[in-house]
PDB file of C-alpha atoms in Angstrom:
ATOM      1  CA  MET U   1      40.886   7.830   0.448  1.00 75.00           C
ATOM      2  CA  ILE U   2      41.391   4.279   1.647  1.00 82.00           C
ATOM      3  CA  GLU U   3      44.072   2.625  -0.480  1.00 82.00           C
ATOM      4  CA  SER U   4      45.999   0.502   2.020  1.00 82.00           C
ATOM      5  CA  ILE U   5      45.083  -2.020   4.681  1.00 82.00           C
ATOM      6  CA  GLU U   6      46.639   0.253   7.341  1.00 83.00           C
ATOM      7  CA  THR U   7      44.382   3.157   6.338  1.00 84.00           C
ATOM      8  CA  LEU U   8      41.400   0.814   6.385  1.00 81.00           C
ATOM      9  CA  LYS U   9      42.229  -0.376   9.906  1.00 80.00           C
ATOM     10  CA  GLU U  10      42.697   3.215  11.150  1.00 80.00           C
ATOM     11  CA  CYS U  11      39.393   4.318   9.634  1.00 79.00           C
ATOM     12  CA  LEU U  12      37.477   1.350  11.064  1.00 78.00           C
ATOM     13  CA  ALA U  13      39.056   1.822  14.481  1.00 76.00           C
ATOM     14  CA  LYS U  14      38.080   5.511  14.487  1.00 75.00           C
ATOM     15  CA  GLU U  15      34.490   4.925  13.389  1.00 74.00           C
ATOM     16  CA  LEU U  16      33.636   1.580  14.944  1.00 70.00           C
ATOM     17  CA  GLY U  17      35.978   1.232  17.881  1.00 65.00           C
ATOM     18  CA  ALA U  18      38.043  -1.743  16.719  1.00 52.00           C
ATOM     19  CA  TYR U  19      39.118  -3.644  13.676  1.00 49.00           C
ATOM     20  CA  ARG U  20      37.482  -7.040  13.407  1.00 56.00           C
ATOM     21  CA  CYS U  21      37.947  -9.957  11.046  1.00 62.00           C
ATOM     22  CA  ALA U  22      35.000 -11.069   8.905  1.00 62.00           C
ATOM     23  CA  PHE U  23      33.937 -13.946  11.167  1.00 68.00           C
ATOM     24  CA  VAL U  24      34.079 -11.859  14.342  1.00 71.00           C
ATOM     25  CA  GLU U  25      32.215  -9.127  12.424  1.00 68.00           C
ATOM     26  CA  PHE U  26      29.471 -11.604  11.564  1.00 71.00           C
ATOM     27  CA  LEU U  27      29.137 -12.731  15.199  1.00 77.00           C
ATOM     28  CA  PHE U  28      29.101  -9.125  16.455  1.00 74.00           C
ATOM     29  CA  ILE U  29      26.332  -8.109  14.022  1.00 73.00           C
ATOM     30  CA  LEU U  30      24.289 -11.220  14.866  1.00 77.00           C
ATOM     31  CA  LYS U  31      24.549 -10.557  18.611  1.00 80.00           C
ATOM     32  CA  GLU U  32      23.615  -6.856  18.250  1.00 75.00           C
ATOM     33  CA  ARG U  33      20.676  -7.659  15.975  1.00 75.00           C
ATOM     34  CA  LEU U  34      19.318 -10.112  18.511  1.00 80.00           C
ATOM     35  CA  LYS U  35      19.587  -7.444  21.217  1.00 79.00           C
ATOM     36  CA  GLY U  36      17.735  -4.916  18.994  1.00 73.00           C
ATOM     37  CA  ASN U  37      20.548  -2.355  19.031  1.00 75.00           C
ATOM     38  CA  GLU U  38      19.883   0.451  16.518  1.00 75.00           C
ATOM     39  CA  GLN U  39      23.591   1.372  16.366  1.00 75.00           C
ATOM     40  CA  ILE U  40      24.127  -1.837  14.419  1.00 79.00           C
ATOM     41  CA  ILE U  41      22.791   0.038  11.382  1.00 78.00           C
ATOM     42  CA  LYS U  42      25.691   2.488  11.575  1.00 80.00           C
ATOM     43  CA  HIS U  43      28.124  -0.363  12.081  1.00 81.00           C
ATOM     44  CA  GLU U  44      26.820  -2.436   9.152  1.00 82.00           C
ATOM     45  CA  ILE U  45      26.778   0.438   6.662  1.00 87.00           C
ATOM     46  CA  LEU U  46      30.137   1.952   7.593  1.00 87.00           C
ATOM     47  CA  TYR U  47      31.966  -1.373   7.854  1.00 86.00           C
ATOM     48  CA  SER U  48      30.795  -2.560   4.434  1.00 89.00           C
ATOM     49  CA  LEU U  49      31.362   0.917   2.898  1.00 91.00           C
ATOM     50  CA  ARG U  50      34.964   1.075   4.141  1.00 89.00           C
ATOM     51  CA  LYS U  51      35.743  -2.484   3.013  1.00 89.00           C
ATOM     52  CA  TYR U  52      34.293  -1.781  -0.442  1.00 91.00           C
ATOM     53  CA  GLU U  53      36.213   1.523  -0.681  1.00 90.00           C
ATOM     54  CA  TYR U  54      39.443  -0.318   0.099  1.00 90.00           C
ATOM     55  CA  TYR U  55      38.967  -2.871  -2.689  1.00 90.00           C
ATOM     56  CA  LEU U  56      37.756  -0.159  -5.095  1.00 90.00           C
ATOM     57  CA  ASN U  57      40.580   2.339  -4.422  1.00 88.00           C
ATOM     58  CA  ALA U  58      43.353  -0.256  -4.232  1.00 84.00           C
ATOM     59  CA  ASN U  59      42.226  -1.373  -7.694  1.00 82.00           C
ATOM     60  CA  LYS U  60      41.829  -4.934  -6.502  1.00 79.00           C
ATOM     61  CA  LYS U  61      39.615  -6.929  -8.790  1.00 82.00           C
ATOM     62  CA  GLY U  62      38.083 -10.283  -8.179  1.00 85.00           C
ATOM     63  CA  PHE U  63      35.799 -12.062  -5.770  1.00 90.00           C
ATOM     64  CA  ARG U  64      36.434  -9.932  -2.653  1.00 87.00           C
ATOM     65  CA  ARG U  65      35.691  -6.658  -4.419  1.00 90.00           C
ATOM     66  CA  CYS U  66      32.476  -8.109  -5.881  1.00 92.00           C
ATOM     67  CA  PHE U  67      31.561  -9.599  -2.494  1.00 93.00           C
ATOM     68  CA  TRP U  68      31.952  -6.313  -0.603  1.00 91.00           C
ATOM     69  CA  HIS U  69      30.123  -4.395  -3.333  1.00 93.00           C
ATOM     70  CA  PHE U  70      27.246  -6.872  -3.055  1.00 95.00           C
ATOM     71  CA  ILE U  71      27.180  -6.660   0.767  1.00 93.00           C
ATOM     72  CA  PHE U  72      27.412  -2.843   0.733  1.00 93.00           C
ATOM     73  CA  ARG U  73      24.651  -2.500  -1.856  1.00 94.00           C
ATOM     74  CA  ASN U  74      22.328  -4.896  -0.012  1.00 94.00           C
ATOM     75  CA  ARG U  75      22.877  -3.072   3.285  1.00 90.00           C
ATOM     76  CA  GLN U  76      22.145   0.254   1.569  1.00 92.00           C
ATOM     77  CA  LEU U  77      18.876  -1.065   0.194  1.00 92.00           C
ATOM     78  CA  ALA U  78      17.851  -2.765   3.434  1.00 89.00           C
ATOM     79  CA  ARG U  79      18.588   0.291   5.615  1.00 87.00           C
ATOM     80  CA  ASP U  80      17.581   3.034   3.133  1.00 90.00           C
ATOM     81  CA  ILE U  81      20.948   4.761   3.601  1.00 90.00           C
ATOM     82  CA  TYR U  82      22.610   5.621   0.279  1.00 92.00           C
ATOM     83  CA  ILE U  83      26.207   6.826   0.564  1.00 91.00           C
ATOM     84  CA  GLU U  84      28.520   6.773  -2.440  1.00 91.00           C
ATOM     85  CA  PRO U  85      32.064   5.429  -1.963  1.00 91.00           C
ATOM     86  CA  ASN U  86      34.739   8.047  -1.185  1.00 90.00           C
ATOM     87  CA  ALA U  87      32.131  10.673  -0.241  1.00 91.00           C
ATOM     88  CA  ILE U  88      32.774  10.763   3.501  1.00 90.00           C
ATOM     89  CA  ALA U  89      35.881  11.231   5.617  1.00 89.00           C
ATOM     90  CA  PRO U  90      36.461   9.093   8.721  1.00 87.00           C
ATOM     91  CA  GLY U  91      34.299   9.713  11.765  1.00 85.00           C
ATOM     92  CA  LEU U  92      30.800   9.890  10.245  1.00 86.00           C
ATOM     93  CA  ASN U  93      28.096   9.445  12.868  1.00 86.00           C
ATOM     94  CA  LEU U  94      24.746   8.094  11.673  1.00 86.00           C
ATOM     95  CA  MET U  95      22.207   8.676  14.423  1.00 84.00           C
ATOM     96  CA  HIS U  96      19.000   6.601  14.399  1.00 84.00           C
ATOM     97  CA  PRO U  97      17.630   4.551  11.496  1.00 84.00           C
ATOM     98  CA  GLY U  98      16.103   6.340   8.525  1.00 87.00           C
ATOM     99  CA  PHE U  99      16.636   7.608   4.978  1.00 91.00           C
ATOM    100  CA  ARG U 100      19.852   9.391   3.984  1.00 91.00           C
ATOM    101  CA  LYS U 101      21.120  10.182   0.484  1.00 90.00           C
ATOM    102  CA  VAL U 102      24.714  11.246  -0.202  1.00 90.00           C
ATOM    103  CA  PRO U 103      25.285  11.132  -4.000  1.00 88.00           C
ATOM    104  CA  GLU U 104      28.416  11.486  -6.126  1.00 83.00           C
ATOM    105  CA  ASN U 105      30.265  14.830  -6.139  1.00 87.00           C
ATOM    106  CA  VAL U 106      29.567  15.287  -2.420  1.00 91.00           C
ATOM    107  CA  ARG U 107      32.391  15.426   0.105  1.00 92.00           C
ATOM    108  CA  ILE U 108      31.639  15.285   3.821  1.00 93.00           C
ATOM    109  CA  GLY U 109      34.431  16.135   6.261  1.00 92.00           C
ATOM    110  CA  ARG U 110      35.611  14.407   9.419  1.00 91.00           C
ATOM    111  CA  ASN U 111      33.427  13.807  12.478  1.00 90.00           C
ATOM    112  CA  CYS U 112      30.115  14.908  10.955  1.00 92.00           C
ATOM    113  CA  THR U 113      26.712  13.772  12.200  1.00 92.00           C
ATOM    114  CA  LEU U 114      23.819  12.967   9.846  1.00 92.00           C
ATOM    115  CA  LEU U 115      20.362  12.445  11.288  1.00 93.00           C
ATOM    116  CA  PRO U 116      17.544  10.706   9.336  1.00 92.00           C
ATOM    117  CA  MET U 117      15.779  12.146   6.292  1.00 93.00           C
ATOM    118  CA  VAL U 118      18.850  14.036   4.989  1.00 94.00           C
ATOM    119  CA  LEU U 119      18.880  14.543   1.230  1.00 92.00           C
ATOM    120  CA  ILE U 120      21.699  16.108  -0.762  1.00 91.00           C
ATOM    121  CA  GLY U 121      20.898  16.850  -4.394  1.00 86.00           C
ATOM    122  CA  LYS U 122      20.785  19.298  -7.320  1.00 84.00           C
ATOM    123  CA  ARG U 123      19.054  22.661  -7.437  1.00 82.00           C
ATOM    124  CA  LYS U 124      18.296  22.328 -11.172  1.00 80.00           C
ATOM    125  CA  PRO U 125      18.718  19.490 -13.674  1.00 79.00           C
ATOM    126  CA  GLY U 126      22.018  19.664 -15.522  1.00 74.00           C
ATOM    127  CA  LEU U 127      23.785  21.716 -12.849  1.00 71.00           C
ATOM    128  CA  ASN U 128      26.938  20.483 -11.179  1.00 75.00           C
ATOM    129  CA  ASN U 129      25.759  19.362  -7.737  1.00 76.00           C
ATOM    130  CA  LYS U 130      29.186  19.709  -6.082  1.00 89.00           C
ATOM    131  CA  VAL U 131      28.587  19.986  -2.344  1.00 91.00           C
ATOM    132  CA  ASN U 132      31.433  20.241   0.153  1.00 93.00           C
ATOM    133  CA  ILE U 133      30.614  19.886   3.833  1.00 95.00           C
ATOM    134  CA  GLY U 134      33.363  20.759   6.312  1.00 94.00           C
ATOM    135  CA  ASP U 135      34.524  18.999   9.449  1.00 94.00           C
ATOM    136  CA  SER U 136      32.450  18.566  12.638  1.00 93.00           C
ATOM    137  CA  CYS U 137      29.100  19.540  11.112  1.00 95.00           C
ATOM    138  CA  TYR U 138      25.743  18.534  12.604  1.00 96.00           C
ATOM    139  CA  ILE U 139      22.992  18.014  10.035  1.00 95.00           C
ATOM    140  CA  SER U 140      19.631  17.563  11.716  1.00 95.00           C
ATOM    141  CA  VAL U 141      16.442  15.720  10.762  1.00 95.00           C
ATOM    142  CA  GLY U 142      14.789  16.479   7.426  1.00 94.00           C
ATOM    143  CA  VAL U 143      17.525  18.684   5.990  1.00 95.00           C
ATOM    144  CA  THR U 144      17.766  19.160   2.230  1.00 94.00           C
ATOM    145  CA  ILE U 145      21.017  20.483   0.770  1.00 94.00           C
ATOM    146  CA  LEU U 146      20.791  21.556  -2.862  1.00 91.00           C
ATOM    147  CA  GLY U 147      24.105  22.090  -4.638  1.00 81.00           C
ATOM    148  CA  PRO U 148      26.277  23.595  -5.738  1.00 88.00           C
ATOM    149  CA  CYS U 149      27.245  24.958  -2.311  1.00 91.00           C
ATOM    150  CA  GLN U 150      30.000  24.965   0.296  1.00 94.00           C
ATOM    151  CA  ILE U 151      29.267  24.369   3.969  1.00 95.00           C
ATOM    152  CA  GLY U 152      32.032  25.361   6.368  1.00 94.00           C
ATOM    153  CA  ASN U 153      33.433  23.677   9.468  1.00 95.00           C
ATOM    154  CA  ASN U 154      31.468  23.417  12.751  1.00 95.00           C
ATOM    155  CA  VAL U 155      28.123  24.234  11.129  1.00 95.00           C
ATOM    156  CA  VAL U 156      24.798  23.238  12.684  1.00 95.00           C
ATOM    157  CA  ILE U 157      21.886  22.902  10.260  1.00 95.00           C
ATOM    158  CA  GLY U 158      18.511  22.868  12.022  1.00 94.00           C
ATOM    159  CA  ALA U 159      15.655  20.456  11.415  1.00 94.00           C
ATOM    160  CA  GLY U 160      13.831  20.832   8.114  1.00 94.00           C
ATOM    161  CA  ALA U 161      16.207  23.440   6.687  1.00 95.00           C
ATOM    162  CA  VAL U 162      16.739  23.764   2.941  1.00 95.00           C
ATOM    163  CA  VAL U 163      20.301  24.900   2.215  1.00 95.00           C
ATOM    164  CA  THR U 164      20.761  26.431  -1.239  1.00 92.00           C
ATOM    165  CA  ARG U 165      23.674  28.827  -0.611  1.00 92.00           C
ATOM    166  CA  ASP U 166      27.140  28.696   0.905  1.00 93.00           C
ATOM    167  CA  VAL U 167      27.341  28.605   4.706  1.00 94.00           C
ATOM    168  CA  PRO U 168      30.458  30.036   6.436  1.00 93.00           C
ATOM    169  CA  ASP U 169      32.269  28.371   9.345  1.00 93.00           C
ATOM    170  CA  ASN U 170      30.760  28.251  12.854  1.00 94.00           C
ATOM    171  CA  GLU U 171      27.174  29.125  11.889  1.00 93.00           C
ATOM    172  CA  VAL U 172      23.771  27.854  12.979  1.00 95.00           C
ATOM    173  CA  VAL U 173      21.324  27.890  10.049  1.00 96.00           C
ATOM    174  CA  VAL U 174      17.590  27.134   9.999  1.00 95.00           C
ATOM    175  CA  GLY U 175      14.541  27.665   7.809  1.00 93.00           C
ATOM    176  CA  VAL U 176      13.428  27.480   4.215  1.00 89.00           C
ATOM    177  CA  PRO U 177      15.601  28.771   2.603  1.00 90.00           C
ATOM    178  CA  ALA U 178      18.252  28.378   5.299  1.00 89.00           C
ATOM    179  CA  ARG U 179      19.482  31.546   6.963  1.00 90.00           C
ATOM    180  CA  SER U 180      21.955  32.136   9.756  1.00 91.00           C
ATOM    181  CA  ILE U 181      20.522  32.725  13.217  1.00 90.00           C
ATOM    182  CA  ASP U 182      23.620  32.470  15.398  1.00 86.00           C
ATOM    183  CA  LYS U 183      27.381  32.036  15.523  1.00 86.00           C
ATOM    184  CA  ILE U 184      29.005  29.140  17.353  1.00 79.00           C
ATOM    185  CA  ARG U 185      31.580  30.451  19.782  1.00 71.00           C
TER     186      ARG U 185
END
C-alpha cells in the first residue's frame, strides 16, 4: 500500500522507469502521444493510479486528491482499463491497448502481466468475489477469472481460458473451464 512519498517514488520507478514531476510528466505524455507509442497507455494509467492511491491511503483530503481521482477516472474511461485502487502490487505490465477489469476484492501480486480483454468477476450474484493472484503471473488475451479463487505464483493462463477454481503455483492452465496442461520448471 502506498502511504508515503518514498513508497510512491519507489513504485513509480519500478513500474515506469523514473519518477517525474507533474510538468515533466505532461511533456513526456504529450511527446509519446505524438509519436503514437502504445506504451503510453500503461504509463498514463499506472502513473495516475499510483498518485491517486498515495492521496487516498495517506488520507490527504483536498484539491490534489480530487484532481488525481478525476485524472485517474478519466484515463480509465478513455482507455477502457478499469483497475481499482490498492488492487495491484508494483510491477504490473499492461501489454497492448484494450479492455481490462480488475474490481474490488482482487489482489494481484508483483510483476504480473495482463493482456487485453481480461475480466475478473463473480461466479454467482451475492458471492464473495475474492480473487488473489500471486506474483509473476502471465494472464493472456480473453481470460475470464470468476471468484472466489486463488491463483498461485508463476502461473500462465492461456488465451480465452475461464478460471473458476484455485490454481497451484507454477502451472500452465488453458480451456473452458481452465485445466492444467503443464508445470513450469
